[in-house]
Short mmCIF file of C-alpha atoms and ligand atoms in Angstrom, two decimals:
data_model
loop_
_atom_site.label_atom_id
_atom_site.label_comp_id
_atom_site.label_asym_id
_atom_site.label_seq_id
_atom_site.Cartn_x
_atom_site.Cartn_y
_atom_site.Cartn_z
CA MET A 1 -44.77 29.10 12.54
CA TYR A 2 -44.00 25.56 12.11
CA ARG A 3 -41.46 24.03 14.59
CA PRO A 4 -40.51 20.72 14.43
CA ALA A 5 -40.23 18.51 17.38
CA CYS A 6 -36.89 17.10 16.10
CA GLY A 7 -35.43 20.33 15.38
CA ARG A 8 -33.35 23.39 17.48
CA ARG A 9 -33.75 26.45 16.06
CA ARG A 10 -30.27 28.73 15.94
CA GLY A 11 -30.16 30.59 19.16
CA GLU A 12 -32.30 28.41 21.28
CA PRO A 13 -30.62 27.03 24.26
CA ARG A 14 -28.79 23.68 23.49
CA LEU A 15 -30.21 20.35 25.25
CA TYR A 16 -27.00 19.24 26.28
CA GLY A 17 -26.75 18.78 29.97
CA LYS A 18 -30.51 18.68 30.43
CA PHE A 19 -31.41 15.83 27.79
CA ARG A 20 -32.28 13.00 29.50
CA TYR A 21 -34.14 9.92 28.40
CA SER A 22 -36.57 8.84 30.64
CA ARG A 23 -36.31 5.99 32.93
CA SER A 24 -38.62 3.68 30.97
CA SER A 25 -37.05 4.53 27.40
CA PHE A 26 -33.06 4.41 28.95
CA SER A 27 -33.97 0.85 30.25
CA LEU A 28 -35.41 -0.28 26.68
CA GLN A 29 -32.46 1.26 25.17
CA ARG A 30 -30.06 -0.51 27.57
CA ARG A 31 -31.90 -3.95 27.23
CA TYR A 32 -31.74 -3.91 23.26
CA ASN A 33 -28.72 -1.69 22.30
CA PRO A 34 -25.25 -3.15 22.19
CA PRO A 35 -22.72 -0.97 24.96
CA SER A 36 -21.82 2.42 23.90
CA VAL A 37 -19.32 3.27 21.20
CA ARG A 38 -17.82 6.52 20.85
CA ILE A 39 -17.44 7.25 17.11
CA LEU A 40 -15.12 9.38 16.02
CA VAL A 41 -16.02 11.00 12.52
CA LEU A 42 -13.81 12.36 9.84
CA SER A 43 -14.42 13.62 6.47
CA ASP A 44 -12.83 15.34 3.46
CA ILE A 45 -9.34 15.50 4.94
CA HIS A 46 -8.05 16.41 1.33
CA SER A 47 -4.52 15.91 2.30
CA ASN A 48 -4.42 18.42 4.82
CA LEU A 49 -1.93 16.90 7.46
CA GLU A 50 -1.88 19.99 9.66
CA ALA A 51 -5.51 19.93 9.94
CA LEU A 52 -5.75 16.15 10.80
CA ASP A 53 -3.29 16.74 13.28
CA SER A 54 -4.94 19.28 15.21
CA CYS A 55 -8.14 17.58 14.87
CA LEU A 56 -6.61 14.19 16.23
CA ALA A 57 -5.10 16.37 18.96
CA ALA A 58 -8.43 17.96 20.07
CA ALA A 59 -10.58 14.78 19.60
CA PRO A 60 -11.79 13.32 22.74
CA SER A 61 -11.21 9.68 23.65
CA HIS A 62 -13.12 7.33 21.13
CA ASP A 63 -13.36 3.45 20.28
CA LEU A 64 -13.80 3.67 16.80
CA VAL A 65 -12.82 6.07 13.71
CA ILE A 66 -14.83 6.33 10.15
CA ASN A 67 -13.39 8.17 7.43
CA LEU A 68 -16.07 9.38 5.04
CA GLY A 69 -13.75 9.68 1.98
CA ASP A 70 -11.82 12.12 -0.21
CA THR A 71 -8.81 11.74 2.13
CA VAL A 72 -6.64 13.22 -0.82
CA GLY A 73 -7.06 15.75 -3.01
CA TYR A 74 -6.45 19.68 -3.13
CA GLY A 75 -3.38 19.71 -0.19
CA GLY A 76 0.12 18.96 0.04
CA ASN A 77 0.37 15.64 1.73
CA PRO A 78 -1.58 12.97 0.15
CA ASN A 79 0.86 10.10 1.33
CA GLU A 80 1.39 11.08 4.45
CA VAL A 81 -2.39 11.82 5.15
CA ILE A 82 -3.04 8.42 3.68
CA ALA A 83 -0.53 6.69 6.14
CA LYS A 84 -2.21 8.70 9.16
CA ALA A 85 -5.58 7.91 7.93
CA GLN A 86 -4.72 4.14 7.76
CA SER A 87 -3.09 4.12 11.62
CA LEU A 88 -6.58 5.58 12.77
CA GLY A 89 -8.77 2.44 11.95
CA HIS A 90 -10.04 0.36 8.68
CA VAL A 91 -13.52 1.74 8.61
CA PHE A 92 -13.52 3.76 5.21
CA VAL A 93 -16.03 4.88 2.78
CA ARG A 94 -14.80 6.21 -0.96
CA GLY A 95 -15.14 10.02 -2.12
CA ASN A 96 -15.06 11.34 -5.35
CA HIS A 97 -11.63 12.56 -5.17
CA ASP A 98 -10.49 9.45 -3.98
CA LYS A 99 -12.10 7.84 -7.28
CA ALA A 100 -10.97 10.41 -9.44
CA VAL A 101 -7.11 10.32 -8.26
CA SER A 102 -6.84 6.54 -8.56
CA GLY A 103 -8.32 6.75 -12.25
CA LEU A 104 -11.85 4.86 -11.02
CA MET A 105 -13.44 8.36 -12.31
CA ASN A 106 -12.43 10.45 -14.94
CA LEU A 107 -12.33 14.34 -14.61
CA GLU A 108 -14.78 15.48 -16.55
CA GLU A 109 -16.91 16.73 -13.90
CA PHE A 110 -14.21 18.43 -12.00
CA ASN A 111 -13.43 22.56 -12.77
CA PRO A 112 -9.78 23.01 -13.82
CA VAL A 113 -8.55 23.71 -10.19
CA ALA A 114 -9.72 20.24 -9.00
CA GLY A 115 -8.32 18.39 -12.22
CA LEU A 116 -5.24 19.90 -11.34
CA ALA A 117 -4.63 18.77 -8.16
CA THR A 118 -6.10 15.67 -8.99
CA LEU A 119 -3.29 15.16 -11.27
CA TRP A 120 -0.43 16.40 -9.06
CA THR A 121 -1.71 13.96 -6.36
CA ARG A 122 -1.94 10.95 -8.73
CA ASP A 123 1.78 11.86 -9.52
CA GLN A 124 2.78 12.03 -5.83
CA LEU A 125 1.18 8.93 -4.60
CA THR A 126 3.20 5.61 -4.39
CA PRO A 127 1.67 2.64 -6.07
CA GLU A 128 0.28 1.06 -2.90
CA ASN A 129 -1.56 4.20 -1.75
CA LEU A 130 -3.09 4.27 -5.32
CA ASP A 131 -4.19 0.51 -5.03
CA TRP A 132 -5.34 1.42 -1.19
CA LEU A 133 -7.64 4.27 -3.04
CA ARG A 134 -8.94 1.79 -5.63
CA SER A 135 -9.93 -0.63 -2.97
CA LEU A 136 -11.59 1.84 -0.95
CA PRO A 137 -15.63 0.34 -0.68
CA GLN A 138 -18.51 2.55 -1.81
CA GLY A 139 -20.96 3.63 0.69
CA PRO A 140 -23.51 3.29 2.17
CA ILE A 141 -21.30 1.37 4.75
CA HIS A 142 -23.12 -0.08 7.99
CA LEU A 143 -21.37 -1.85 10.88
CA ASP A 144 -22.90 -4.69 12.75
CA GLU A 145 -21.96 -3.24 16.32
CA LEU A 146 -24.19 0.23 15.17
CA PRO A 147 -27.50 -0.81 14.18
CA GLY A 148 -29.51 2.15 13.05
CA ILE A 149 -26.42 3.99 11.80
CA GLN A 150 -25.00 4.18 8.09
CA PHE A 151 -21.78 6.12 6.66
CA VAL A 152 -21.54 7.44 2.87
CA HIS A 153 -19.81 10.07 1.11
CA GLY A 154 -22.48 11.74 -0.92
CA SER A 155 -25.88 10.20 -0.14
CA ALA A 156 -27.17 6.94 0.54
CA LEU A 157 -28.72 7.06 -2.84
CA ASP A 158 -25.88 8.35 -4.87
CA GLU A 159 -22.27 8.50 -3.47
CA ASP A 160 -21.30 11.58 -5.82
CA GLU A 161 -24.82 13.58 -4.62
CA TYR A 162 -24.33 17.06 -2.92
CA MET A 163 -26.75 17.29 0.02
CA VAL A 164 -26.47 20.92 0.42
CA SER A 165 -30.48 22.32 1.53
CA ALA A 166 -33.17 20.78 3.08
CA ARG A 167 -34.71 20.17 -0.09
CA ASP A 168 -31.86 17.98 -1.34
CA ALA A 169 -32.08 16.37 1.74
CA ILE A 170 -35.73 15.09 1.49
CA GLU A 171 -35.15 12.30 -0.77
CA PRO A 172 -32.82 10.37 0.79
CA LEU A 173 -34.30 11.37 4.40
CA ILE A 174 -37.66 9.77 3.26
CA THR A 175 -36.53 6.78 1.08
CA ASN A 176 -34.07 5.74 3.51
CA THR A 177 -35.26 3.99 6.81
CA VAL A 178 -31.78 4.04 8.37
CA PRO A 179 -32.32 6.62 11.62
CA VAL A 180 -28.75 8.03 11.39
CA THR A 181 -26.79 8.52 8.09
CA PHE A 182 -23.32 10.25 8.25
CA PHE A 183 -22.26 11.95 5.07
CA GLY A 184 -19.59 14.13 3.76
CA HIS A 185 -18.66 15.80 0.35
CA THR A 186 -20.30 19.23 0.94
CA HIS A 187 -17.49 20.37 3.33
CA LEU A 188 -20.43 22.09 5.09
CA GLN A 189 -20.71 20.95 8.91
CA GLY A 190 -24.29 20.28 10.20
CA GLY A 191 -27.26 18.23 9.12
CA PHE A 192 -30.81 17.53 8.53
CA VAL A 193 -33.67 16.05 10.42
CA LEU A 194 -37.14 14.67 9.18
CA THR A 195 -39.98 15.42 10.94
CA GLY A 196 -43.06 13.71 9.67
CA GLU A 197 -42.33 14.69 5.81
CA ILE A 198 -40.42 17.91 6.67
CA SER A 199 -36.55 18.00 6.58
CA GLU A 200 -35.16 21.07 8.42
CA ALA A 201 -31.61 22.00 8.15
CA TYR A 202 -29.21 22.22 11.56
CA ARG A 203 -26.11 24.30 11.73
CA PRO A 204 -24.09 24.03 14.86
CA GLY A 205 -23.64 27.23 16.49
CA TYR A 206 -20.29 28.82 17.74
CA ARG A 207 -19.02 31.62 19.68
CA THR A 208 -15.36 32.48 18.17
CA VAL A 209 -13.89 32.48 14.78
CA GLY A 210 -10.22 31.06 15.94
CA GLN A 211 -10.75 28.96 18.97
CA PRO A 212 -11.25 25.33 19.68
CA GLU A 213 -15.08 24.93 20.35
CA SER A 214 -17.78 22.27 20.21
CA SER A 215 -21.43 22.31 19.87
CA ASP A 216 -23.70 19.80 20.89
CA TRP A 217 -26.93 17.89 18.93
CA PRO A 218 -29.00 15.47 21.00
CA LEU A 219 -30.51 13.53 18.75
CA ARG A 220 -34.37 12.07 19.29
CA LYS A 221 -34.52 8.02 18.66
CA ASP A 222 -38.09 8.66 16.85
CA CYS A 223 -36.37 11.18 14.13
CA ARG A 224 -34.35 10.42 11.19
CA TYR A 225 -31.03 12.64 11.05
CA LEU A 226 -28.29 13.33 8.32
CA ILE A 227 -25.05 14.29 9.97
CA ASN A 228 -21.97 15.96 8.22
CA PRO A 229 -19.06 16.34 10.52
CA GLY A 230 -17.84 19.08 8.13
CA SER A 231 -14.41 18.89 6.22
CA VAL A 232 -11.18 18.36 7.89
CA GLY A 233 -8.80 19.58 5.23
CA GLN A 234 -10.94 22.36 3.11
CA PRO A 235 -13.91 23.68 4.79
CA ARG A 236 -16.35 25.50 2.63
CA ASP A 237 -18.52 26.98 5.50
CA GLY A 238 -17.36 29.92 5.75
CA ASP A 239 -15.05 28.92 9.10
CA TRP A 240 -11.48 28.17 8.42
CA ARG A 241 -10.85 25.70 11.29
CA ALA A 242 -10.59 22.17 10.82
CA ALA A 243 -14.09 20.59 11.39
CA PHE A 244 -15.36 16.74 13.05
CA ALA A 245 -17.87 15.13 14.84
CA MET A 246 -18.12 12.75 17.48
CA PHE A 247 -21.24 10.60 18.08
CA ASP A 248 -22.26 8.48 21.44
CA SER A 249 -23.99 5.60 20.18
CA GLU A 250 -25.93 5.39 23.55
CA GLU A 251 -26.39 8.84 24.80
CA TRP A 252 -27.64 9.26 20.90
CA ILE A 253 -25.50 13.05 20.73
CA ALA A 254 -23.78 14.18 18.07
CA THR A 255 -20.63 16.97 18.74
CA PHE A 256 -19.57 18.99 16.39
CA TYR A 257 -15.98 20.67 16.76
CA ARG A 258 -14.02 23.41 14.88
CA VAL A 259 -10.29 23.42 15.75
CA PRO A 260 -7.59 25.74 14.69
CA TYR A 261 -4.56 24.41 12.92
CA ASN A 262 -1.08 25.67 11.10
CA LEU A 263 -3.03 27.09 8.15
CA ARG A 264 0.30 28.64 7.34
CA VAL A 265 2.44 25.82 6.83
CA ALA A 266 -0.42 23.80 4.62
CA GLN A 267 -0.96 26.62 2.55
CA GLU A 268 3.12 26.98 2.04
CA LYS A 269 3.04 23.35 0.99
CA ILE A 270 0.17 23.64 -1.41
CA LEU A 271 2.46 26.70 -3.03
CA ALA A 272 5.83 24.88 -2.73
CA ALA A 273 3.89 21.93 -4.92
CA ASN A 274 2.89 24.55 -7.64
CA LEU A 275 -0.60 23.41 -7.16
CA PRO A 276 -3.19 26.44 -7.64
CA GLN A 277 -2.96 29.25 -5.57
CA ARG A 278 -6.39 29.24 -4.97
CA LEU A 279 -6.26 26.40 -3.12
CA ALA A 280 -4.06 27.86 -0.47
CA THR A 281 -6.25 31.42 -0.23
CA ARG A 282 -9.37 29.31 0.54
CA LEU A 283 -8.23 27.60 3.33
CA ALA A 284 -7.96 31.16 5.02
CA THR A 285 -11.84 31.99 4.70
CA GLY A 286 -12.77 28.40 4.95
CA ARG A 287 -14.87 29.06 1.35
FE1 FE2 B 1 -14.29 16.60 -0.49
#
């Protein structure tokens, strides 16, 4: 059976705590890389203030916050979530819901539930927040202090592309030479790794379904990765807990997090706004 050097199959011992660069490679890294930056990566908050607050309370100390888009849509607190997201930092990538709500994209590609939520959100937002959504940049975003890393919503090839499977990931992995790409859009926490010409999916493993947990993915500098922090406000990978990720740019470790949040309050806000009931019920199942 083929086993790529860069992957770790589910159930295998994680390398965190044992993973160390050799002295020679570590000194090379120190010589050529900028100082370590710990990045908090958030994506697909979707107006869920309760989920965002829980993520921020659980997040370890960090130097930088990156938002991969879809700050609004679906949830009951669009203005409040935008205000909080703005207070966290200034590095954003626009998502398809950010575009649709602010009128940069028509609703033809949205299902009826997403379309209703988009129209409701547009109606709630202040003119300033609508202007801010319109001004968000299209990915990929590169930062001088983070060489070898880029940030997108869908993929580096198409901001609205869904990278769900290893097959979806192969072209973006092969055609783009940036070693690490953080992406969102699918609401599925995990990622893909390219070894040679083979891409393999990675999903973090967790022990519980209701407790705060984290899961480390030590990366190799000679492999190429697509990493999805998961959705803060509307997970769709069967885990109802809010999702986010941290990345240590020196240790080259991505850490995935899942944290419980006040689900009932988030659901009540959706129902009180007369948004489709499905938007409230799906939060409980993470689907
Ligand atoms: Fe989204």
